[in-house]
Amino acid sequence: MRQEVGKNLVFVLFDGIKNSVFQSQVLAPLMGMLDAHSTIQITLVSFEQKRPSDKDLISIIPAHERLHCVISRRTPFVGKNGLKIASYQFGKLLAITQPDELIARGPLAGFVLLHAMRQLVGWQKRHGNASVAMPKITIQARGLCAEEYRYDRSFKRKSLLKSWLYKIVYGRLESIERDVFGTKFGLKDVVVEAVSPALKDYLIEQFQADPRLITIASKDIPQTLAQPTVVQWRAEVRSQLGIPSDAIVYCYSGSFKPWQCAPQTVQFFVERLRVEPKSFLLVLSGDHEIFAQELVKAQVPTDHFRVLSVKAAELYRYLAAADFGLLFRERDVINWVSRPTKMLEYQAVGLPVLHNNTIAILEKDERNVSSLQLCKRCQISSNISKESCCARSCSVPLSNCVSG
């Protein structure tokens, strides 16, 4: 596999530039490439359901003489035929740009890219240009598209008709993943970049992906911040928010959406506070009003929590005030193979992640702590019985999330 960076890179995505992780997981790595390689030209191709306004484009994507943005219309999802329309549009761009390297984010963008490349290769063979060099191709696997669709729909009320339609869409998404990560397109040396070893194993077992061509993503991981900066922020934020210097601060960063186990996290903290009086909960969320109501409802004293909505640029500063980052999820394959953005943010400021054994990559890292391990520590250090600590702190509040 070639490892060098091409001088003419085309990056294609299908989930839009307004996606919550676009800045950190797409744009930041691309800007890093521009800084590291003075001759590289990058074309970002985004298929959008609705074209962003010029104001949005300017605010989201910074001006750079070697970064070019192409916005193309995305048709409603109907399966492979709709993606082939996008592929036809993308193929025209390929003929013009003639890139050295192609990167697609996710299986839908991957299908568009691979289908366009297969058509281009076929055209070259028919016209006697079979010796033309192939660009380096990478498909970024950031999760499981069909399973995420299934999981998202599990929270919605549905009629028999909708259930039937959901199954059809699920099947089409899974078929696309099988084509992209398997050998359907017949293109050589297509690299798949998985976010975790667990996802790599899943792609090999379920879609017969070539293990020799799967790498683990690392370029989109935020850099760890300097310890002196973190220490300074810790003191500043604790003073600003009135958090005692000896408090054990648990931080939850995220929304109040069901899949993030926010209510269970609140219940977990209620039990932690009962056995650990110096506990303090710092919530960083756009859903600050809902969180505040939930904490008051749970009778958490107001001097033991703060709920804030902070700007993205200030996130790390506030995370630095904590001792643990909280990350609970339901037991589901989409969580098991994931590499949550929140995990990366916690780790960037050196926080151990307190989890509930539902994310494989967290279990492998000794810096992190499972909620069951934390309860065992309480039992040892505080002489608290298993019935009043482990059973209550873990099994009851996280009945839908924590593993047994």
XYZ file of C-alpha atoms in Angstrom, residues 31-384:
354
model
C -6.171 21.557 7.276
C -3.398 19.563 8.921
C -2.490 18.068 5.549
C -2.350 21.530 3.994
C -0.028 22.721 6.743
C 2.220 19.652 6.508
C 2.495 19.484 2.695
C 3.116 22.781 0.913
C 2.362 21.431 -2.567
C -0.866 19.550 -1.917
C -4.160 20.691 -3.460
C -7.362 19.453 -1.773
C -10.825 19.401 -3.297
C -13.631 18.781 -0.787
C -16.751 17.386 -2.463
C -19.867 17.423 -0.293
C -23.216 16.007 -1.397
C -25.873 18.073 0.383
C -29.620 17.559 0.622
C -29.972 21.341 0.772
C -27.266 23.656 -0.474
C -25.668 25.622 2.412
C -25.883 29.392 2.130
C -22.775 31.357 1.204
C -22.746 32.678 4.773
C -22.683 29.119 6.164
C -19.925 28.069 3.765
C -17.755 31.014 4.784
C -18.322 30.415 8.505
C -17.741 26.637 8.340
C -14.891 26.288 5.839
C -11.984 28.735 6.175
C -10.555 30.330 3.051
C -7.365 28.672 1.847
C -5.719 28.985 -1.553
C -5.163 25.215 -1.778
C -8.521 24.071 -0.392
C -11.366 23.977 -2.916
C -14.981 23.150 -2.080
C -17.532 21.620 -4.448
C -21.165 21.364 -3.316
C -23.351 18.895 -5.194
C -27.044 18.077 -4.790
C -27.857 14.863 -2.928
C -31.028 13.092 -3.981
C -33.289 11.446 -1.353
C -32.030 7.978 -0.456
C -33.626 5.266 -2.590
C -30.736 2.824 -2.636
C -27.934 2.210 -5.103
C -29.669 3.863 -8.060
C -29.724 7.227 -6.286
C -26.052 6.879 -5.427
C -25.285 6.090 -9.068
C -26.690 9.498 -10.019
C -24.261 11.100 -7.569
C -21.536 8.853 -8.953
C -22.160 10.153 -12.467
C -21.700 13.720 -11.210
C -18.576 12.747 -9.299
C -17.143 10.984 -12.334
C -17.212 14.246 -14.277
C -15.163 15.886 -11.546
C -12.645 13.040 -11.579
C -12.106 13.476 -15.296
C -11.286 17.154 -14.723
C -9.201 16.984 -11.526
C -7.327 13.693 -12.240
C -6.438 13.223 -8.545
C -3.479 11.298 -7.122
C -5.503 10.341 -4.063
C -9.180 9.812 -3.230
C -10.758 9.598 0.224
C -14.429 8.866 0.922
C -16.024 9.259 4.345
C -18.419 6.396 5.017
C -20.016 3.718 2.800
C -22.411 6.015 0.901
C -19.598 8.323 -0.202
C -17.517 5.188 -0.731
C -20.093 3.726 -3.116
C -20.191 6.976 -5.096
C -16.404 7.046 -5.350
C -15.871 3.358 -6.195
C -18.683 3.252 -8.756
C -17.298 6.355 -10.475
C -13.774 4.902 -10.477
C -14.956 1.594 -11.892
C -16.739 3.429 -14.705
C -13.616 5.503 -15.368
C -11.343 2.457 -15.411
C -13.736 0.713 -17.801
C -13.710 3.735 -20.097
C -9.904 3.850 -20.061
C -9.658 0.157 -20.986
C -12.093 0.567 -23.845
C -10.007 3.449 -25.219
C -6.633 1.783 -24.821
C -5.537 3.700 -21.686
C -5.339 0.726 -19.316
C -1.834 1.698 -18.209
C -2.983 4.993 -16.619
C -1.924 5.049 -12.948
C -4.684 4.477 -10.392
C -5.000 7.028 -7.607
C -4.593 5.868 -4.020
C -8.110 5.148 -2.666
C -9.169 5.146 0.998
C -12.653 4.495 2.360
C -13.102 5.790 5.898
C -15.277 3.440 7.959
C -16.557 5.527 10.858
C -19.361 3.221 11.983
C -22.021 0.839 10.701
C -24.496 2.634 8.467
C -27.300 0.045 8.406
C -27.044 -0.747 12.117
C -27.045 2.945 13.034
C -30.202 3.393 10.942
C -31.818 0.431 12.720
C -30.792 1.765 16.141
C -32.049 5.303 15.430
C -35.428 4.000 14.297
C -35.781 1.897 17.453
C -36.571 5.093 19.405
C -39.426 6.085 17.088
C -43.024 4.973 17.167
C -43.852 3.143 13.963
C -46.802 1.573 12.214
C -46.650 -1.757 10.377
C -46.126 0.143 7.118
C -43.224 2.132 8.532
C -41.683 -1.001 10.030
C -41.783 -2.597 6.586
C -40.219 0.476 4.968
C -37.495 0.596 7.635
C -36.575 -3.016 6.886
C -36.266 -2.217 3.177
C -33.985 0.768 3.838
C -31.942 -1.258 6.329
C -31.431 -4.005 3.753
C -30.353 -1.525 1.083
C -27.874 0.167 3.405
C -26.382 -3.169 4.430
C -26.069 -4.185 0.772
C -24.186 -0.955 0.030
C -21.816 -1.614 2.938
C -21.219 -5.153 1.697
C -20.343 -3.843 -1.776
C -18.051 -1.072 -0.517
C -16.125 -3.022 2.112
C -16.126 -6.304 0.222
C -14.828 -7.086 -3.272
C -17.861 -6.087 -5.366
C -16.137 -3.282 -7.325
C -13.021 -5.263 -8.201
C -10.616 -2.339 -7.732
C -7.174 -3.232 -6.399
C -5.589 -1.934 -3.188
C -8.593 0.007 -1.904
C -7.696 0.775 1.721
C -10.402 0.764 4.397
C -9.628 2.965 7.414
C -11.569 1.745 10.469
C -11.902 3.749 13.682
C -11.352 0.781 15.986
C -10.004 -2.773 16.023
C -13.533 -3.960 16.869
C -14.896 -2.324 13.710
C -12.068 -3.876 11.699
C -13.016 -7.324 12.999
C -16.684 -6.706 12.196
C -15.946 -5.657 8.595
C -13.831 -8.773 8.075
C -16.373 -11.152 9.600
C -19.590 -9.655 8.194
C -18.524 -8.164 4.840
C -15.449 -10.297 4.023
C -13.194 -7.237 3.874
C -9.530 -7.946 3.122
C -7.684 -7.741 6.493
C -4.451 -6.750 4.690
C -6.096 -3.569 3.450
C -7.706 -2.369 6.691
C -5.876 0.226 8.781
C -6.858 1.919 12.052
C -7.530 5.673 11.841
C -5.157 7.959 13.729
C -4.832 11.225 11.802
C -8.202 12.560 12.994
C -7.448 12.082 16.697
C -7.067 15.434 18.508
C -3.632 16.126 19.941
C -3.201 15.806 23.699
C -3.009 19.265 25.240
C 0.076 20.356 27.189
C -0.180 19.474 30.883
C 0.677 22.999 32.168
C -2.203 24.406 30.104
C -4.609 21.796 31.457
C -3.530 22.472 35.042
C -4.020 26.217 34.555
C -7.480 25.744 33.022
C -8.448 23.344 35.813
C -7.725 25.960 38.487
C -9.345 28.806 36.518
C -12.589 26.986 35.702
C -13.013 25.537 39.189
C -12.577 29.018 40.646
C -14.947 30.507 38.063
C -17.682 27.939 38.749
C -17.181 27.740 42.504
C -16.071 24.105 42.442
C -13.996 23.141 45.516
C -10.381 22.282 44.732
C -10.722 18.899 46.477
C -13.971 17.924 44.707
C -14.038 14.798 42.544
C -15.534 16.162 39.350
C -17.388 13.923 36.899
C -18.001 15.571 33.528
C -20.784 14.719 31.087
C -20.391 16.307 27.666
C -23.188 15.734 25.172
C -26.895 16.047 24.545
C -29.927 14.648 26.372
C -30.752 12.281 23.523
C -31.794 8.755 24.598
C -28.849 6.990 22.963
C -26.390 8.968 25.106
C -27.895 7.554 28.321
C -28.228 10.995 29.925
C -30.982 10.101 32.473
C -29.015 7.028 33.554
C -25.915 9.187 33.930
C -27.798 11.492 36.296
C -28.963 8.484 38.310
C -25.409 7.182 38.409
C -24.196 10.486 39.851
C -26.943 10.472 42.484
C -25.563 7.169 43.755
C -21.953 8.345 43.515
C -22.778 11.415 45.593
C -24.409 9.218 48.218
C -21.233 7.155 48.712
C -18.723 9.900 47.823
C -19.799 13.258 49.372
C -17.098 15.242 47.548
C -18.520 14.264 44.158
C -19.446 17.049 41.735
C -21.155 16.817 38.336
C -20.198 19.175 35.514
C -22.581 18.980 32.544
C -21.590 20.584 29.233
C -24.607 20.453 26.958
C -26.817 22.451 24.651
C -29.722 20.798 26.474
C -28.809 22.588 29.709
C -32.387 23.339 30.765
C -33.473 19.690 30.528
C -30.404 18.572 32.455
C -30.959 21.134 35.199
C -34.571 19.987 35.575
C -33.507 16.346 35.723
C -30.932 17.045 38.432
C -33.391 19.056 40.518
C -35.969 16.290 40.085
C -33.356 13.794 41.312
C -32.817 16.043 44.373
C -29.139 16.674 43.676
C -28.021 19.647 45.831
C -27.356 22.713 43.689
C -23.873 23.121 45.157
C -22.888 19.727 43.712
C -23.492 20.388 40.016
C -23.147 22.957 37.255
C -24.899 22.775 33.878
C -23.431 24.895 31.084
C -23.725 25.404 27.355
C -20.232 26.258 26.092
C -18.870 27.177 22.687
C -16.835 24.562 20.838
C -13.714 26.707 21.143
C -14.073 26.680 24.954
C -14.880 22.969 25.380
C -11.396 21.740 26.292
C -10.957 24.517 28.852
C -14.045 23.366 30.762
C -13.258 19.664 30.388
C -9.930 20.357 32.102
C -11.794 21.066 35.355
C -12.881 17.426 35.659
C -11.335 14.251 37.065
C -13.392 11.809 34.962
C -15.243 11.957 31.653
C -18.566 10.060 31.711
C -19.448 7.929 28.693
C -22.305 5.456 29.118
C -23.954 3.717 26.189
C -26.451 0.919 25.594
C -25.205 -2.551 24.795
C -25.426 -2.553 21.003
C -23.056 -3.401 18.168
C -22.934 0.224 16.951
C -21.524 1.285 20.304
C -19.210 -1.706 20.674
C -17.334 -0.944 17.413
C -17.396 2.845 17.803
C -14.736 5.401 18.688
C -16.875 8.181 20.213
C -15.847 11.774 19.592
C -16.539 12.482 23.270
C -13.923 9.897 24.220
C -11.341 11.710 22.068
C -12.241 15.045 23.644
C -11.933 13.700 27.172
C -8.593 12.084 26.384
C -7.240 15.274 24.772
C -7.168 16.882 28.241
C -5.945 13.717 29.935
C -9.211 12.571 31.531
C -9.733 8.871 32.229
C -13.079 7.816 30.754
C -15.616 6.290 33.134
C -17.661 3.863 31.034
C -20.062 0.925 31.358
C -18.264 -1.759 29.338
C -20.232 -1.232 26.125
C -17.464 0.238 23.918
C -14.633 -2.120 22.997
C -11.946 0.506 22.514
C -12.486 1.839 26.061
C -12.050 -1.599 27.607
C -8.648 -2.007 25.938
C -7.234 1.234 27.362
C -5.950 0.883 30.935
C -6.315 4.638 31.530
C -10.089 4.262 31.588
C -12.298 2.999 34.413
C -15.480 0.948 34.186
C -18.344 1.805 36.523
C -18.050 -1.668 38.057
C -14.369 -1.083 38.851
C -15.261 2.229 40.469
C -17.747 0.501 42.746
C -15.121 -2.041 43.766
C -12.808 0.837 44.672
C -15.544 2.338 46.862
C -16.075 -0.964 48.614
C -12.363 -1.229 49.411
C -11.713 2.401 50.353
C -14.964 3.227 52.148
C -16.005 -0.133 53.604
C -19.299 0.169 51.759
